[in-house]
Amino acid sequence: MLELPGLIDPHVHLREPGATHKEDFGSGTAAALAGGFTAVLAMPNTDPPLTTQDSLDAAITLASRKAVCDFAIFLGAGEDNIQSATDLAQRVCGMKMYLDQTYGPLRLQQLGSIADHVQRWPKDNPIAAHSEGMSLAAILLIGALYDKHVHICHVSLREEILLIKAAKEKGYRVTCEVTPHHLFLTEDDQPHIGEGRAEVRPRLAAKKDRDALWENLEVIDCFASDHAPHTLDEKDSKNPPPGFPGLETALALLFGAVNDGRLTMDGLIARMYTNPQRIFGIRNQEQTRVEFDPDVRWEVKGADLQSRCKWSPFEGFNLKGKVRRVTLRGRLVFEDGVILAPAGFGVNLV
Ligand code: NCD
Ligand code: ZN
Ligand code: ZN
Ligand code: ZN
């Protein structure tokens, strides 16, 4: 048995409030524990989006009542909260900015709004950005001009990871994360996954992009699942929303890379625990550990997942290594597929 620290996933969508048929704080944090995560950082593209004190209060209250693992929440950057965002900075793990079209209406499109948000946001609190292609160049420059910490979400392309590498070499205060799906899947997997189900932002990319992520592993600070559940009915509909669930497959996929010699165990722990904890100022969880059996082989089956969405883009993958037990703050909260923590055991780590 391997003993790991409680892992931290810096990018999850728990869909509450507004879309609890996809996931809620209970089911999403259950999926986290099953995947070896004891803390999840929740995204603000909910309905309503988390851009105001009231919506943030409501989300924190719901999470405190329902979560079975610990959590922190991102504030959304909207056109409506340029003045008020900084007042809420102490209550969140960062501000999230959507600079491109993805799921939900939360998005910033005016250069002036982006610059104002970045200029006003406190220096010690990260700004996480969904920024693909040219928006990546924009947020890197704006962050550097105002000397703010910018964290780039789900990097997927060769030219993006190379730009981030160059920014780091210049001394920019930039960090980044990559998802397991961009490390293990490419556009060639789309037909197999199914057209609607394979919709995700950023899109699955070319082999050269996937390979560039592996070749620039030292530039990648965190692995993030970008757990973005939608139901199968929605994914198989005429208008499929983008997003993959990922909390329950991330660790075994990345552990496979350790077995393959492409990643070290220390490198895995750095990107799934130490770095997310440092980057987002997450409080230490005492007496917390994950017992992981490196020898168990299992097949990914959507129907077996804790996530309410009950499907996976990795359906049918044969993975090696499974979470057996999770102890969170001294209490056994997960054992062999069973959630043992009561609803509301999770606490806010900000
Ligand atoms: C995410 C979602 O569904 O909320 N979808 C996705 O494809 N990644 C939004 C996002 O993370 O961009
Ligand atoms: Zn995104
Ligand atoms: Zn996301
Ligand atoms: Zn392998």
mmCIF file with all atom_site columns, C-alpha atoms in Angstrom, residues 124-265:
data_model
loop_
_atom_site.group_PDB
_atom_site.id
_atom_site.type_symbol
_atom_site.label_atom_id
_atom_site.label_alt_id
_atom_site.label_comp_id
_atom_site.label_asym_id
_atom_site.label_entity_id
_atom_site.label_seq_id
_atom_site.pdbx_PDB_ins_code
_atom_site.Cartn_x
_atom_site.Cartn_y
_atom_site.Cartn_z
_atom_site.occupancy
_atom_site.B_iso_or_equiv
_atom_site.pdbx_formal_charge
_atom_site.auth_seq_id
_atom_site.auth_comp_id
_atom_site.auth_asym_id
_atom_site.auth_atom_id
_atom_site.pdbx_PDB_model_num
ATOM 1   C CA . ASP A 1 124 ? -1.127  37.687 -2.931  1.00 0.00 ? 124 ASP A CA 1
ATOM 2   C CA . ASN A 1 125 ? -4.264  36.060 -4.357  1.00 0.00 ? 125 ASN A CA 1
ATOM 3   C CA . PRO A 1 126 ? -4.136  34.177 -7.658  1.00 0.00 ? 126 PRO A CA 1
ATOM 4   C CA . ILE A 1 127 ? -6.131  35.006 -10.770 1.00 0.00 ? 127 ILE A CA 1
ATOM 5   C CA . ALA A 1 128 ? -7.044  31.745 -12.515 1.00 0.00 ? 128 ALA A CA 1
ATOM 6   C CA . ALA A 1 129 ? -7.745  32.195 -16.200 1.00 0.00 ? 129 ALA A CA 1
ATOM 7   C CA . HIS A 1 130 ? -9.549  30.202 -18.846 1.00 0.00 ? 130 HIS A CA 1
ATOM 8   C CA . SER A 1 131 ? -7.496  31.692 -21.656 1.00 0.00 ? 131 SER A CA 1
ATOM 9   C CA . GLU A 1 132 ? -6.923  29.877 -24.903 1.00 0.00 ? 132 GLU A CA 1
ATOM 10  C CA . GLY A 1 133 ? -4.687  31.018 -27.748 1.00 0.00 ? 133 GLY A CA 1
ATOM 11  C CA . MET A 1 134 ? -4.560  34.815 -28.078 1.00 0.00 ? 134 MET A CA 1
ATOM 12  C CA . SER A 1 135 ? -6.342  35.347 -24.738 1.00 0.00 ? 135 SER A CA 1
ATOM 13  C CA . LEU A 1 136 ? -3.407  33.579 -23.104 1.00 0.00 ? 136 LEU A CA 1
ATOM 14  C CA . ALA A 1 137 ? -1.035  36.198 -24.514 1.00 0.00 ? 137 ALA A CA 1
ATOM 15  C CA . ALA A 1 138 ? -3.378  38.941 -23.296 1.00 0.00 ? 138 ALA A CA 1
ATOM 16  C CA . ILE A 1 139 ? -3.666  37.737 -19.697 1.00 0.00 ? 139 ILE A CA 1
ATOM 17  C CA . LEU A 1 140 ? 0.062   37.004 -19.431 1.00 0.00 ? 140 LEU A CA 1
ATOM 18  C CA . LEU A 1 141 ? 0.844   40.572 -20.439 1.00 0.00 ? 141 LEU A CA 1
ATOM 19  C CA . ILE A 1 142 ? -1.814  42.204 -18.252 1.00 0.00 ? 142 ILE A CA 1
ATOM 20  C CA . GLY A 1 143 ? -0.781  40.089 -15.258 1.00 0.00 ? 143 GLY A CA 1
ATOM 21  C CA . ALA A 1 144 ? 2.867   41.042 -15.754 1.00 0.00 ? 144 ALA A CA 1
ATOM 22  C CA . LEU A 1 145 ? 2.084   44.757 -16.194 1.00 0.00 ? 145 LEU A CA 1
ATOM 23  C CA . TYR A 1 146 ? 0.326   44.855 -12.825 1.00 0.00 ? 146 TYR A CA 1
ATOM 24  C CA . ASP A 1 147 ? 2.623   42.282 -11.176 1.00 0.00 ? 147 ASP A CA 1
ATOM 25  C CA . LYS A 1 148 ? -0.194  39.884 -10.280 1.00 0.00 ? 148 LYS A CA 1
ATOM 26  C CA . HIS A 1 149 ? -0.107  36.096 -9.917  1.00 0.00 ? 149 HIS A CA 1
ATOM 27  C CA . VAL A 1 150 ? -1.833  34.568 -12.932 1.00 0.00 ? 150 VAL A CA 1
ATOM 28  C CA . HIS A 1 151 ? -2.635  30.844 -12.959 1.00 0.00 ? 151 HIS A CA 1
ATOM 29  C CA . ILE A 1 152 ? -3.422  29.460 -16.413 1.00 0.00 ? 152 ILE A CA 1
ATOM 30  C CA . CYS A 1 153 ? -6.118  26.767 -16.377 1.00 0.00 ? 153 CYS A CA 1
ATOM 31  C CA . HIS A 1 154 ? -6.105  23.586 -18.447 1.00 0.00 ? 154 HIS A CA 1
ATOM 32  C CA . VAL A 1 155 ? -3.238  24.327 -20.874 1.00 0.00 ? 155 VAL A CA 1
ATOM 33  C CA . SER A 1 156 ? -3.701  22.148 -23.947 1.00 0.00 ? 156 SER A CA 1
ATOM 34  C CA . LEU A 1 157 ? -1.578  23.346 -26.890 1.00 0.00 ? 157 LEU A CA 1
ATOM 35  C CA . ARG A 1 158 ? 2.112   23.217 -27.724 1.00 0.00 ? 158 ARG A CA 1
ATOM 36  C CA . GLU A 1 159 ? 2.300   26.953 -28.430 1.00 0.00 ? 159 GLU A CA 1
ATOM 37  C CA . GLU A 1 160 ? 0.555   27.693 -25.114 1.00 0.00 ? 160 GLU A CA 1
ATOM 38  C CA . ILE A 1 161 ? 2.907   25.662 -22.926 1.00 0.00 ? 161 ILE A CA 1
ATOM 39  C CA . LEU A 1 162 ? 5.876   27.190 -24.777 1.00 0.00 ? 162 LEU A CA 1
ATOM 40  C CA . LEU A 1 163 ? 4.548   30.714 -24.184 1.00 0.00 ? 163 LEU A CA 1
ATOM 41  C CA . ILE A 1 164 ? 4.111   29.975 -20.475 1.00 0.00 ? 164 ILE A CA 1
ATOM 42  C CA . LYS A 1 165 ? 7.630   28.569 -20.375 1.00 0.00 ? 165 LYS A CA 1
ATOM 43  C CA . ALA A 1 166 ? 8.951   31.788 -21.932 1.00 0.00 ? 166 ALA A CA 1
ATOM 44  C CA . ALA A 1 167 ? 6.929   33.889 -19.466 1.00 0.00 ? 167 ALA A CA 1
ATOM 45  C CA . LYS A 1 168 ? 8.368   31.932 -16.537 1.00 0.00 ? 168 LYS A CA 1
ATOM 46  C CA . GLU A 1 169 ? 11.887  32.397 -17.911 1.00 0.00 ? 169 GLU A CA 1
ATOM 47  C CA . LYS A 1 170 ? 11.229  36.161 -17.944 1.00 0.00 ? 170 LYS A CA 1
ATOM 48  C CA . GLY A 1 171 ? 10.271  35.977 -14.278 1.00 0.00 ? 171 GLY A CA 1
ATOM 49  C CA . TYR A 1 172 ? 6.525   36.531 -14.721 1.00 0.00 ? 172 TYR A CA 1
ATOM 50  C CA . ARG A 1 173 ? 4.462   35.419 -11.721 1.00 0.00 ? 173 ARG A CA 1
ATOM 51  C CA . VAL A 1 174 ? 2.658   32.723 -13.672 1.00 0.00 ? 174 VAL A CA 1
ATOM 52  C CA . THR A 1 175 ? 1.702   29.160 -12.800 1.00 0.00 ? 175 THR A CA 1
ATOM 53  C CA . CYS A 1 176 ? -0.314  26.642 -14.788 1.00 0.00 ? 176 CYS A CA 1
ATOM 54  C CA . GLU A 1 177 ? -2.227  23.395 -14.693 1.00 0.00 ? 177 GLU A CA 1
ATOM 55  C CA . VAL A 1 178 ? -2.855  20.602 -17.194 1.00 0.00 ? 178 VAL A CA 1
ATOM 56  C CA . THR A 1 179 ? -5.695  18.050 -17.179 1.00 0.00 ? 179 THR A CA 1
ATOM 57  C CA . PRO A 1 180 ? -5.353  14.273 -17.489 1.00 0.00 ? 180 PRO A CA 1
ATOM 58  C CA . HIS A 1 181 ? -7.578  14.342 -20.585 1.00 0.00 ? 181 HIS A CA 1
ATOM 59  C CA . HIS A 1 182 ? -5.169  16.620 -22.432 1.00 0.00 ? 182 HIS A CA 1
ATOM 60  C CA . LEU A 1 183 ? -2.271  14.420 -21.314 1.00 0.00 ? 183 LEU A CA 1
ATOM 61  C CA . PHE A 1 184 ? -3.867  11.091 -22.240 1.00 0.00 ? 184 PHE A CA 1
ATOM 62  C CA . LEU A 1 185 ? -6.369  11.818 -25.038 1.00 0.00 ? 185 LEU A CA 1
ATOM 63  C CA . THR A 1 186 ? -6.151  13.526 -28.425 1.00 0.00 ? 186 THR A CA 1
ATOM 64  C CA . GLU A 1 187 ? -8.544  14.476 -31.199 1.00 0.00 ? 187 GLU A CA 1
ATOM 65  C CA . ASP A 1 188 ? -8.038  10.958 -32.558 1.00 0.00 ? 188 ASP A CA 1
ATOM 66  C CA . ASP A 1 189 ? -10.021 9.660  -29.578 1.00 0.00 ? 189 ASP A CA 1
ATOM 67  C CA . GLN A 1 190 ? -13.089 11.735 -30.459 1.00 0.00 ? 190 GLN A CA 1
ATOM 68  C CA . PRO A 1 191 ? -14.853 9.142  -32.661 1.00 0.00 ? 191 PRO A CA 1
ATOM 69  C CA . HIS A 1 192 ? -14.377 6.476  -30.003 1.00 0.00 ? 192 HIS A CA 1
ATOM 70  C CA . ILE A 1 193 ? -15.679 8.690  -27.188 1.00 0.00 ? 193 ILE A CA 1
ATOM 71  C CA . GLY A 1 194 ? -18.576 9.888  -29.332 1.00 0.00 ? 194 GLY A CA 1
ATOM 72  C CA . GLU A 1 195 ? -19.083 13.277 -30.946 1.00 0.00 ? 195 GLU A CA 1
ATOM 73  C CA . GLY A 1 196 ? -21.130 15.034 -28.254 1.00 0.00 ? 196 GLY A CA 1
ATOM 74  C CA . ARG A 1 197 ? -19.410 13.350 -25.361 1.00 0.00 ? 197 ARG A CA 1
ATOM 75  C CA . ALA A 1 198 ? -15.984 14.387 -26.682 1.00 0.00 ? 198 ALA A CA 1
ATOM 76  C CA . GLU A 1 199 ? -16.939 18.093 -26.533 1.00 0.00 ? 199 GLU A CA 1
ATOM 77  C CA . VAL A 1 200 ? -14.668 19.812 -24.020 1.00 0.00 ? 200 VAL A CA 1
ATOM 78  C CA . ARG A 1 201 ? -12.977 23.210 -23.697 1.00 0.00 ? 201 ARG A CA 1
ATOM 79  C CA . PRO A 1 202 ? -10.170 23.458 -24.505 1.00 0.00 ? 202 PRO A CA 1
ATOM 80  C CA . ARG A 1 203 ? -10.836 20.846 -27.191 1.00 0.00 ? 203 ARG A CA 1
ATOM 81  C CA . LEU A 1 204 ? -8.884  17.602 -27.333 1.00 0.00 ? 204 LEU A CA 1
ATOM 82  C CA . ALA A 1 205 ? -5.821  18.537 -29.336 1.00 0.00 ? 205 ALA A CA 1
ATOM 83  C CA . ALA A 1 206 ? -3.323  16.961 -31.723 1.00 0.00 ? 206 ALA A CA 1
ATOM 84  C CA . LYS A 1 207 ? -0.689  14.383 -30.792 1.00 0.00 ? 207 LYS A CA 1
ATOM 85  C CA . LYS A 1 208 ? 2.023   17.053 -31.142 1.00 0.00 ? 208 LYS A CA 1
ATOM 86  C CA . ASP A 1 209 ? 0.234   19.118 -28.492 1.00 0.00 ? 209 ASP A CA 1
ATOM 87  C CA . ARG A 1 210 ? -0.132  16.216 -26.093 1.00 0.00 ? 210 ARG A CA 1
ATOM 88  C CA . ASP A 1 211 ? 3.523   15.321 -26.625 1.00 0.00 ? 211 ASP A CA 1
ATOM 89  C CA . ALA A 1 212 ? 4.612   18.919 -26.004 1.00 0.00 ? 212 ALA A CA 1
ATOM 90  C CA . LEU A 1 213 ? 2.834   18.872 -22.628 1.00 0.00 ? 213 LEU A CA 1
ATOM 91  C CA . TRP A 1 214 ? 4.799   15.762 -21.605 1.00 0.00 ? 214 TRP A CA 1
ATOM 92  C CA . GLU A 1 215 ? 8.040   17.228 -22.967 1.00 0.00 ? 215 GLU A CA 1
ATOM 93  C CA . ASN A 1 216 ? 7.512   20.377 -20.897 1.00 0.00 ? 216 ASN A CA 1
ATOM 94  C CA . LEU A 1 217 ? 6.438   18.703 -17.685 1.00 0.00 ? 217 LEU A CA 1
ATOM 95  C CA . GLU A 1 218 ? 8.753   20.967 -15.684 1.00 0.00 ? 218 GLU A CA 1
ATOM 96  C CA . VAL A 1 219 ? 6.636   23.961 -16.772 1.00 0.00 ? 219 VAL A CA 1
ATOM 97  C CA . ILE A 1 220 ? 3.450   22.341 -15.391 1.00 0.00 ? 220 ILE A CA 1
ATOM 98  C CA . ASP A 1 221 ? 2.786   23.289 -11.750 1.00 0.00 ? 221 ASP A CA 1
ATOM 99  C CA . CYS A 1 222 ? -0.436  21.346 -11.137 1.00 0.00 ? 222 CYS A CA 1
ATOM 100 C CA . PHE A 1 223 ? -2.546  18.536 -12.476 1.00 0.00 ? 223 PHE A CA 1
ATOM 101 C CA . ALA A 1 224 ? -6.217  19.538 -12.391 1.00 0.00 ? 224 ALA A CA 1
ATOM 102 C CA . SER A 1 225 ? -9.110  17.309 -13.364 1.00 0.00 ? 225 SER A CA 1
ATOM 103 C CA . ASP A 1 226 ? -11.345 20.156 -14.623 1.00 0.00 ? 226 ASP A CA 1
ATOM 104 C CA . HIS A 1 227 ? -14.116 17.825 -13.423 1.00 0.00 ? 227 HIS A CA 1
ATOM 105 C CA . ALA A 1 228 ? -17.004 19.233 -15.501 1.00 0.00 ? 228 ALA A CA 1
ATOM 106 C CA . PRO A 1 229 ? -19.945 16.826 -15.289 1.00 0.00 ? 229 PRO A CA 1
ATOM 107 C CA . HIS A 1 230 ? -22.926 16.936 -17.636 1.00 0.00 ? 230 HIS A CA 1
ATOM 108 C CA . THR A 1 231 ? -25.514 14.163 -17.926 1.00 0.00 ? 231 THR A CA 1
ATOM 109 C CA . LEU A 1 232 ? -25.395 11.625 -20.756 1.00 0.00 ? 232 LEU A CA 1
ATOM 110 C CA . ASP A 1 233 ? -28.718 12.958 -22.052 1.00 0.00 ? 233 ASP A CA 1
ATOM 111 C CA . GLU A 1 234 ? -27.126 16.389 -22.343 1.00 0.00 ? 234 GLU A CA 1
ATOM 112 C CA . LYS A 1 235 ? -23.879 15.093 -23.888 1.00 0.00 ? 235 LYS A CA 1
ATOM 113 C CA . ASP A 1 236 ? -25.775 12.993 -26.434 1.00 0.00 ? 236 ASP A CA 1
ATOM 114 C CA . SER A 1 237 ? -28.196 15.799 -27.338 1.00 0.00 ? 237 SER A CA 1
ATOM 115 C CA . LYS A 1 238 ? -28.133 18.072 -30.398 1.00 0.00 ? 238 LYS A CA 1
ATOM 116 C CA . ASN A 1 239 ? -26.439 20.798 -28.400 1.00 0.00 ? 239 ASN A CA 1
ATOM 117 C CA . PRO A 1 240 ? -23.897 18.987 -26.225 1.00 0.00 ? 240 PRO A CA 1
ATOM 118 C CA . PRO A 1 241 ? -22.345 21.129 -23.459 1.00 0.00 ? 241 PRO A CA 1
ATOM 119 C CA . PRO A 1 242 ? -18.533 20.902 -23.198 1.00 0.00 ? 242 PRO A CA 1
ATOM 120 C CA . GLY A 1 243 ? -16.973 19.130 -20.224 1.00 0.00 ? 243 GLY A CA 1
ATOM 121 C CA . PHE A 1 244 ? -15.670 15.818 -18.876 1.00 0.00 ? 244 PHE A CA 1
ATOM 122 C CA . PRO A 1 245 ? -15.925 14.361 -15.389 1.00 0.00 ? 245 PRO A CA 1
ATOM 123 C CA . GLY A 1 246 ? -12.441 13.556 -14.095 1.00 0.00 ? 246 GLY A CA 1
ATOM 124 C CA . LEU A 1 247 ? -12.125 13.342 -10.314 1.00 0.00 ? 247 LEU A CA 1
ATOM 125 C CA . GLU A 1 248 ? -12.263 9.547  -10.155 1.00 0.00 ? 248 GLU A CA 1
ATOM 126 C CA . THR A 1 249 ? -9.828  8.755  -12.960 1.00 0.00 ? 249 THR A CA 1
ATOM 127 C CA . ALA A 1 250 ? -7.118  11.425 -12.536 1.00 0.00 ? 250 ALA A CA 1
ATOM 128 C CA . LEU A 1 251 ? -4.933  9.703  -9.951  1.00 0.00 ? 251 LEU A CA 1
ATOM 129 C CA . ALA A 1 252 ? -4.885  6.259  -11.574 1.00 0.00 ? 252 ALA A CA 1
ATOM 130 C CA . LEU A 1 253 ? -4.145  7.765  -15.006 1.00 0.00 ? 253 LEU A CA 1
ATOM 131 C CA . LEU A 1 254 ? -1.228  9.793  -13.647 1.00 0.00 ? 254 LEU A CA 1
ATOM 132 C CA . PHE A 1 255 ? -0.025  6.856  -11.570 1.00 0.00 ? 255 PHE A CA 1
ATOM 133 C CA . GLY A 1 256 ? 0.095   4.956  -14.878 1.00 0.00 ? 256 GLY A CA 1
ATOM 134 C CA . ALA A 1 257 ? 2.582   7.569  -16.084 1.00 0.00 ? 257 ALA A CA 1
ATOM 135 C CA . VAL A 1 258 ? 4.656   6.898  -12.954 1.00 0.00 ? 258 VAL A CA 1
ATOM 136 C CA . ASN A 1 259 ? 4.623   3.184  -13.805 1.00 0.00 ? 259 ASN A CA 1
ATOM 137 C CA . ASP A 1 260 ? 5.637   4.034  -17.368 1.00 0.00 ? 260 ASP A CA 1
ATOM 138 C CA . GLY A 1 261 ? 8.602   6.114  -16.152 1.00 0.00 ? 261 GLY A CA 1
ATOM 139 C CA . ARG A 1 262 ? 7.226   9.359  -17.625 1.00 0.00 ? 262 ARG A CA 1
ATOM 140 C CA . LEU A 1 263 ? 6.591   10.947 -14.217 1.00 0.00 ? 263 LEU A CA 1
ATOM 141 C CA . THR A 1 264 ? 8.126   10.430 -10.776 1.00 0.00 ? 264 THR A CA 1
ATOM 142 C CA . MET A 1 265 ? 6.054   9.834  -7.665  1.00 0.00 ? 265 MET A CA 1
#
